[in-house]
């Protein structure tokens, strides 16, 4: 990127040393020609990979197969692991609270206890919802402290099918206690697995992309406060999530040729989800980044999971998103190594 004073000649992608020729360039940014900002493609820049339909189809089928394998093979094992870890916590809550008849006796400042109580509700109360409800109750009730408010909310939300002895004012049977503990543990374990399924693939993907960049000789650096010019990152460097031209990029990297490679990591579990992740989110960012940096930015998406061919084609051809796959990051490594 080169800035020049008014009337000062420069040579660049416009192909002329005359300021008068700036307005003859074909770039989509009229203002750049007036101020001398070179946003047109440099002929020396390596074009990012562009895949034909057969290759896109092969990769998407492989990504889908990997997604299905992970769900089938890893899901039950993950649930069983969570169940074994959580059951003692639920059992402790039941014992400490006299079979849930005296919740105020439980250790309410223990996050695990609070989580166990949340999953005794029907339906379970999310942590955010609980926080909001408690804040409102405490602020409106002059004589109500946090623990009292928590007990009030918990008792009003307990699943009567799981704890029938409370409404009937009697002791629970051994079978009822075991059933309530196992039921609550199962609900909690399922929620933990669902949360992990949302979070773990994204983290795994980002780590894989970082490893690919490192293997290409790039250096991971602390992220700047924001990236408003490509020079905010040195060439051959990358960082984790940071705001780029007003919107977050998962992993921006500065190519050796000076361009900014804005990498988005996208995991999709359905065709509908893929439209949101790839077309709406990444496509919208790509347009914004091109508007800010012109041809000095390459928007890329590293994909895993389920995608339709037509959406991949649209992302690549209409939104100008360079596509890579988590299961085949050698293509990303090759591109960043050769773009110099």
Coordinates of C-alpha atoms in Angstrom, one line a residue:
X1 CA 0.0 0.0 0.0
X2 CA 1.5 3.4 -1.0
X3 CA 0.3 6.9 -0.1
X4 CA 1.7 9.8 -2.2
X5 CA 1.3 13.5 -1.9
X6 CA -1.0 15.3 -4.3
X7 CA 0.6 15.7 -7.7
X8 CA 3.5 13.3 -6.9
X9 CA 4.1 10.7 -9.5
X10 CA 4.1 7.0 -8.6
X11 CA 4.3 3.7 -10.3
X12 CA 2.2 0.8 -9.2
X13 CA -0.5 -1.5 -10.4
X14 CA -2.1 1.4 -12.3
X15 CA 0.8 1.1 -14.8
X16 CA 1.6 4.8 -15.1
X17 CA 3.8 7.4 -13.4
X18 CA 1.4 10.2 -14.3
X19 CA -1.2 11.3 -11.6
X20 CA -3.5 12.1 -14.5
X21 CA -3.6 8.4 -15.3
X22 CA -4.9 7.4 -11.9
X23 CA -8.5 8.0 -12.9
X24 CA -8.1 5.6 -15.8
X25 CA -7.7 2.6 -13.5
X26 CA -10.3 -0.1 -13.4
X27 CA -10.4 -0.6 -9.7
X28 CA -13.8 -0.4 -7.9
X29 CA -12.6 2.4 -5.5
X30 CA -12.8 5.8 -7.2
X31 CA -11.4 7.5 -4.1
X32 CA -8.2 5.6 -4.2
X33 CA -7.3 7.1 -7.6
X34 CA -7.7 10.6 -6.2
X35 CA -5.5 10.1 -3.2
X36 CA -3.0 7.7 -4.8
X37 CA -3.9 4.5 -2.8
X38 CA -3.1 1.5 -4.9
X39 CA -6.0 -1.0 -4.3
X40 CA -5.8 -2.8 -7.7
X41 CA -4.4 -6.3 -8.1
X42 CA -0.6 -6.5 -8.4
X43 CA 0.3 -8.7 -11.4
X44 CA 3.0 -10.4 -9.3
X45 CA 0.5 -11.6 -6.7
X46 CA -0.2 -15.3 -6.6
X47 CA -3.8 -16.1 -7.3
X48 CA -5.5 -18.0 -4.4
X49 CA -6.7 -21.5 -5.3
X50 CA -10.0 -21.9 -7.1
X51 CA -11.6 -25.3 -7.1
X52 CA -13.8 -26.9 -9.8
X53 CA -17.0 -28.6 -9.0
X54 CA -15.7 -32.2 -8.9
X55 CA -13.0 -31.2 -6.4
X56 CA -15.5 -29.3 -4.3
X57 CA -17.8 -32.2 -4.4
X58 CA -15.1 -34.7 -3.3
X59 CA -14.0 -32.5 -0.4
X60 CA -17.5 -31.8 0.9
X61 CA -18.3 -35.5 0.8
X62 CA -15.2 -36.3 2.8
X63 CA -16.0 -33.5 5.3
X64 CA -19.5 -34.9 5.7
X65 CA -18.2 -38.4 6.2
X66 CA -15.8 -37.2 8.9
X67 CA -18.6 -35.3 10.6
X68 CA -20.9 -38.4 10.7
X69 CA -18.1 -40.6 12.0
X70 CA -17.4 -38.2 14.8
X71 CA -21.0 -38.0 15.8
X72 CA -21.5 -41.8 15.7
X73 CA -18.3 -42.9 17.3
X74 CA -17.5 -40.2 19.8
X75 CA -21.0 -39.1 21.0
X76 CA -21.9 -42.1 23.2
X77 CA -18.4 -42.2 24.7
X78 CA -18.4 -38.5 25.5
X79 CA -21.8 -38.8 27.1
X80 CA -20.7 -41.7 29.3
X81 CA -17.6 -39.8 30.4
X82 CA -19.7 -36.8 31.4
X83 CA -22.2 -39.0 33.2
X84 CA -19.6 -40.7 35.3
X85 CA -18.0 -37.3 36.3
X86 CA -21.3 -35.5 37.1
X87 CA -23.3 -38.2 39.0
X88 CA -21.3 -37.8 42.3
X89 CA -22.0 -34.0 42.2
X90 CA -25.7 -34.6 41.9
X91 CA -25.6 -37.2 44.6
X92 CA -23.8 -34.8 46.9
X93 CA -26.4 -32.2 46.3
X94 CA -29.2 -34.6 47.2
X95 CA -27.4 -35.7 50.4
X96 CA -26.4 -32.2 51.5
X97 CA -29.9 -30.8 51.0
X98 CA -31.7 -33.6 52.9
X99 CA -33.1 -35.1 49.7
X100 CA -33.7 -31.7 48.2
X101 CA -36.0 -30.6 51.1
X102 CA -33.5 -28.1 52.4
X103 CA -31.7 -26.6 49.4
X104 CA -30.4 -23.7 51.6
X105 CA -28.2 -26.3 53.4
X106 CA -26.3 -27.0 50.2
X107 CA -23.1 -25.2 49.4
X108 CA -24.7 -22.6 47.1
X109 CA -21.4 -20.7 46.4
X110 CA -20.1 -23.8 44.7
X111 CA -20.6 -23.5 40.9
X112 CA -21.0 -27.3 40.6
X113 CA -23.9 -27.2 43.1
X114 CA -25.6 -24.4 41.2
X115 CA -25.2 -26.3 37.9
X116 CA -26.7 -29.4 39.5
X117 CA -29.7 -27.4 40.7
X118 CA -30.2 -25.8 37.3
X119 CA -30.6 -29.2 35.7
X120 CA -33.1 -30.4 38.3
X121 CA -35.6 -27.8 36.8
X122 CA -38.1 -28.7 34.2
X123 CA -36.9 -27.5 31.7
X124 CA -33.3 -26.9 32.8
X125 CA -32.5 -23.2 33.5
X126 CA -29.6 -21.8 31.6
X127 CA -26.9 -20.0 33.5
X128 CA -27.7 -16.7 31.8
X129 CA -31.4 -17.0 32.5
X130 CA -30.7 -17.8 36.1
X131 CA -28.4 -14.9 36.5
X132 CA -30.9 -12.5 35.1
X133 CA -33.8 -13.8 37.2
X134 CA -31.7 -13.6 40.4
X135 CA -30.6 -10.1 39.7
X136 CA -34.2 -8.9 39.2
X137 CA -35.5 -10.7 42.3
X138 CA -32.7 -9.4 44.6
X139 CA -33.1 -5.8 43.2
X140 CA -36.9 -5.8 43.8
X141 CA -36.9 -7.6 47.1
X142 CA -35.5 -5.5 49.9
X143 CA -35.2 -8.5 52.3
X144 CA -34.1 -11.1 49.8
X145 CA -30.5 -12.0 49.4
X146 CA -28.9 -13.9 46.6
X147 CA -29.0 -17.3 48.3
X148 CA -32.7 -16.9 49.3
X149 CA -33.6 -15.8 45.8
X150 CA -31.8 -18.8 44.4
X151 CA -33.6 -21.2 46.6
X152 CA -36.9 -19.6 45.8
X153 CA -36.3 -19.9 42.0
X154 CA -35.0 -23.5 42.3
X155 CA -38.0 -24.7 44.4
X156 CA -40.5 -23.2 42.0
X157 CA -38.8 -24.8 39.0
X158 CA -38.1 -28.3 40.3
X159 CA -39.4 -31.1 38.0
X160 CA -42.3 -32.6 40.0
X161 CA -42.0 -35.9 38.0
X162 CA -38.5 -36.3 39.2
X163 CA -39.1 -35.4 42.9
X164 CA -42.7 -36.4 43.6
X165 CA -42.0 -36.8 47.4
X166 CA -41.6 -33.0 47.8
X167 CA -45.1 -32.1 46.7
X168 CA -46.5 -35.1 48.8
X169 CA -44.5 -34.1 51.9
X170 CA -43.0 -37.5 52.5
X171 CA -39.6 -39.3 52.4
X172 CA -38.5 -40.5 49.0
X173 CA -38.1 -44.2 48.3
X174 CA -34.6 -45.6 47.4
X175 CA -35.8 -46.1 43.9
X176 CA -37.1 -42.5 43.6
X177 CA -33.8 -41.1 44.8
X178 CA -31.8 -43.2 42.4
X179 CA -34.1 -42.3 39.5
X180 CA -33.9 -38.6 40.3
X181 CA -30.2 -38.6 40.5
X182 CA -29.7 -40.6 37.3
X183 CA -32.3 -38.5 35.5
X184 CA -30.7 -35.2 36.5
X185 CA -27.3 -36.5 35.7
X186 CA -28.4 -37.6 32.2
X187 CA -29.9 -34.2 31.5
X188 CA -26.8 -32.4 32.7
X189 CA -24.4 -34.7 30.8
X190 CA -26.4 -34.3 27.6
X191 CA -26.2 -30.6 27.8
X192 CA -22.4 -30.7 28.5
X193 CA -21.9 -32.9 25.4
X194 CA -24.0 -30.5 23.2
X195 CA -21.9 -27.6 24.5
X196 CA -18.7 -29.4 23.8
X197 CA -19.9 -30.3 20.3
X198 CA -20.4 -26.6 19.6
X199 CA -17.2 -25.4 21.1
X200 CA -14.6 -28.2 20.7
X201 CA -14.7 -28.5 16.8
X202 CA -14.2 -24.7 16.4
X203 CA -11.2 -24.7 18.8
X204 CA -9.8 -27.8 17.2
X205 CA -10.1 -26.2 13.8
X206 CA -8.4 -22.9 14.8
X207 CA -5.6 -24.9 16.3
X208 CA -5.2 -26.9 13.1
X209 CA -5.1 -23.7 11.0
X210 CA -2.5 -22.2 13.4
X211 CA -0.4 -25.3 13.1
X212 CA -0.6 -25.1 9.3
X213 CA 0.6 -21.5 9.2
X214 CA 3.4 -22.3 11.6
X215 CA 4.5 -25.2 9.4
X216 CA 4.7 -22.8 6.5
X217 CA 7.2 -20.6 8.4
X218 CA 4.7 -18.1 9.8
X219 CA 5.0 -16.7 13.3
X220 CA 2.1 -16.3 15.7
X221 CA 2.1 -12.9 17.4
X222 CA 0.0 -11.2 20.1
X223 CA -3.1 -9.8 18.4
X224 CA -3.1 -6.0 18.0
X225 CA -6.1 -4.0 19.3
X226 CA -7.5 -3.9 15.8
X227 CA -6.5 -4.1 12.2
X228 CA -7.4 -1.0 10.2
X229 CA -4.4 -1.1 7.8
X230 CA -2.7 -4.2 6.5
X231 CA 0.6 -3.0 8.1
X232 CA -0.9 -3.7 11.5
X233 CA 0.6 -7.2 11.0
X234 CA 4.2 -7.8 9.9
X235 CA 4.7 -10.0 6.8
X236 CA 4.9 -13.7 7.7
X237 CA 2.9 -13.2 10.9
X238 CA -0.6 -14.1 12.1
X239 CA -2.7 -13.8 15.2
X240 CA -5.9 -15.2 16.7
X241 CA -9.3 -13.5 16.6
X242 CA -9.1 -9.8 16.2
X243 CA -11.3 -7.0 14.7
X244 CA -10.4 -6.3 11.1
X245 CA -11.9 -3.2 9.5
X246 CA -14.7 -3.2 12.1
X247 CA -15.6 -6.9 12.1
X248 CA -13.9 -9.9 13.7
X249 CA -11.6 -12.3 11.8
X250 CA -10.8 -15.6 13.3
X251 CA -7.2 -15.7 12.2
X252 CA -5.7 -12.9 10.0
X253 CA -2.3 -13.6 8.5
X254 CA 0.0 -11.2 6.6
X255 CA 1.3 -12.9 3.5
X256 CA 4.9 -12.4 2.4
X257 CA 3.7 -10.5 -0.7
X258 CA 2.0 -7.9 1.6
X259 CA -1.6 -9.0 1.3
X260 CA -3.8 -9.7 4.3
X261 CA -5.2 -13.2 4.4
X262 CA -8.4 -13.0 6.6
X263 CA -9.1 -16.6 7.6
X264 CA -12.5 -17.6 8.9
X265 CA -13.0 -21.0 10.6
X266 CA -16.4 -22.5 9.9
X267 CA -17.8 -25.8 11.2
X268 CA -21.3 -26.6 10.0
X269 CA -23.6 -29.4 11.2
X270 CA -26.4 -28.9 8.6
X271 CA -27.0 -27.5 5.2
X272 CA -29.1 -24.7 6.7
X273 CA -26.3 -23.9 9.2
X274 CA -23.8 -23.8 6.3
X275 CA -25.7 -21.0 4.6
X276 CA -25.5 -18.9 7.7
X277 CA -21.9 -19.6 8.4
X278 CA -20.5 -19.4 4.9
X279 CA -22.7 -17.2 2.8
X280 CA -24.2 -14.7 5.3
X281 CA -21.4 -14.4 7.8
X282 CA -18.2 -14.9 5.8
X283 CA -19.7 -13.5 2.6
X284 CA -20.7 -10.3 4.4
X285 CA -17.3 -10.0 6.0
X286 CA -15.6 -10.5 2.6
X287 CA -17.5 -7.6 1.1
X288 CA -16.7 -5.4 4.0
X289 CA -13.0 -6.2 3.9
X290 CA -12.7 -5.7 0.2
X291 CA -14.4 -2.3 0.6
X292 CA -11.7 -1.4 3.2
X293 CA -8.6 -2.9 1.6
X294 CA -9.5 -3.5 -2.0
X295 CA -7.4 -6.3 -3.6
X296 CA -4.9 -6.2 -0.7
X297 CA -7.1 -8.6 1.3
X298 CA -7.9 -12.3 0.5
X299 CA -10.8 -13.7 2.4
X300 CA -10.5 -17.4 3.1
X301 CA -12.7 -20.0 4.9
X302 CA -11.5 -23.2 6.4
X303 CA -14.4 -25.6 6.4
X304 CA -15.5 -28.8 8.3
X305 CA -18.8 -30.5 8.4
X306 CA -21.8 -30.3 6.1
X307 CA -22.0 -28.1 3.1
X308 CA -24.0 -28.0 -0.2
X309 CA -22.1 -27.8 -3.5
X310 CA -24.2 -24.9 -4.7
X311 CA -23.3 -22.9 -1.5
X312 CA -19.6 -23.7 -1.9
X313 CA -19.8 -22.5 -5.5
X314 CA -21.6 -19.4 -4.6
X315 CA -19.1 -18.6 -1.8
X316 CA -16.2 -19.1 -4.2
X317 CA -17.5 -17.5 -7.4
X318 CA -19.9 -14.8 -6.1
X319 CA -18.4 -13.8 -2.8
X320 CA -14.8 -14.4 -3.8
X321 CA -14.1 -16.5 -0.7
X322 CA -11.1 -18.8 -1.0
X323 CA -12.0 -22.3 0.3
X324 CA -9.8 -24.7 2.3
X325 CA -10.8 -27.8 4.2
X326 CA -9.7 -28.8 7.7
X327 CA -9.1 -32.3 6.5
X328 CA -6.7 -31.0 3.7
X329 CA -4.8 -28.0 5.1
X330 CA -1.8 -28.8 2.8
X331 CA -3.5 -26.5 0.2
X332 CA -3.5 -23.6 2.7
X333 CA 0.1 -24.3 3.7
X334 CA 1.2 -24.3 0.0
X335 CA -0.6 -21.1 -0.8
X336 CA 0.8 -19.0 2.1
X337 CA 4.3 -20.4 1.5
X338 CA 4.3 -19.5 -2.2
X339 CA 2.5 -16.1 -2.0
X340 CA 5.7 -14.0 -1.9

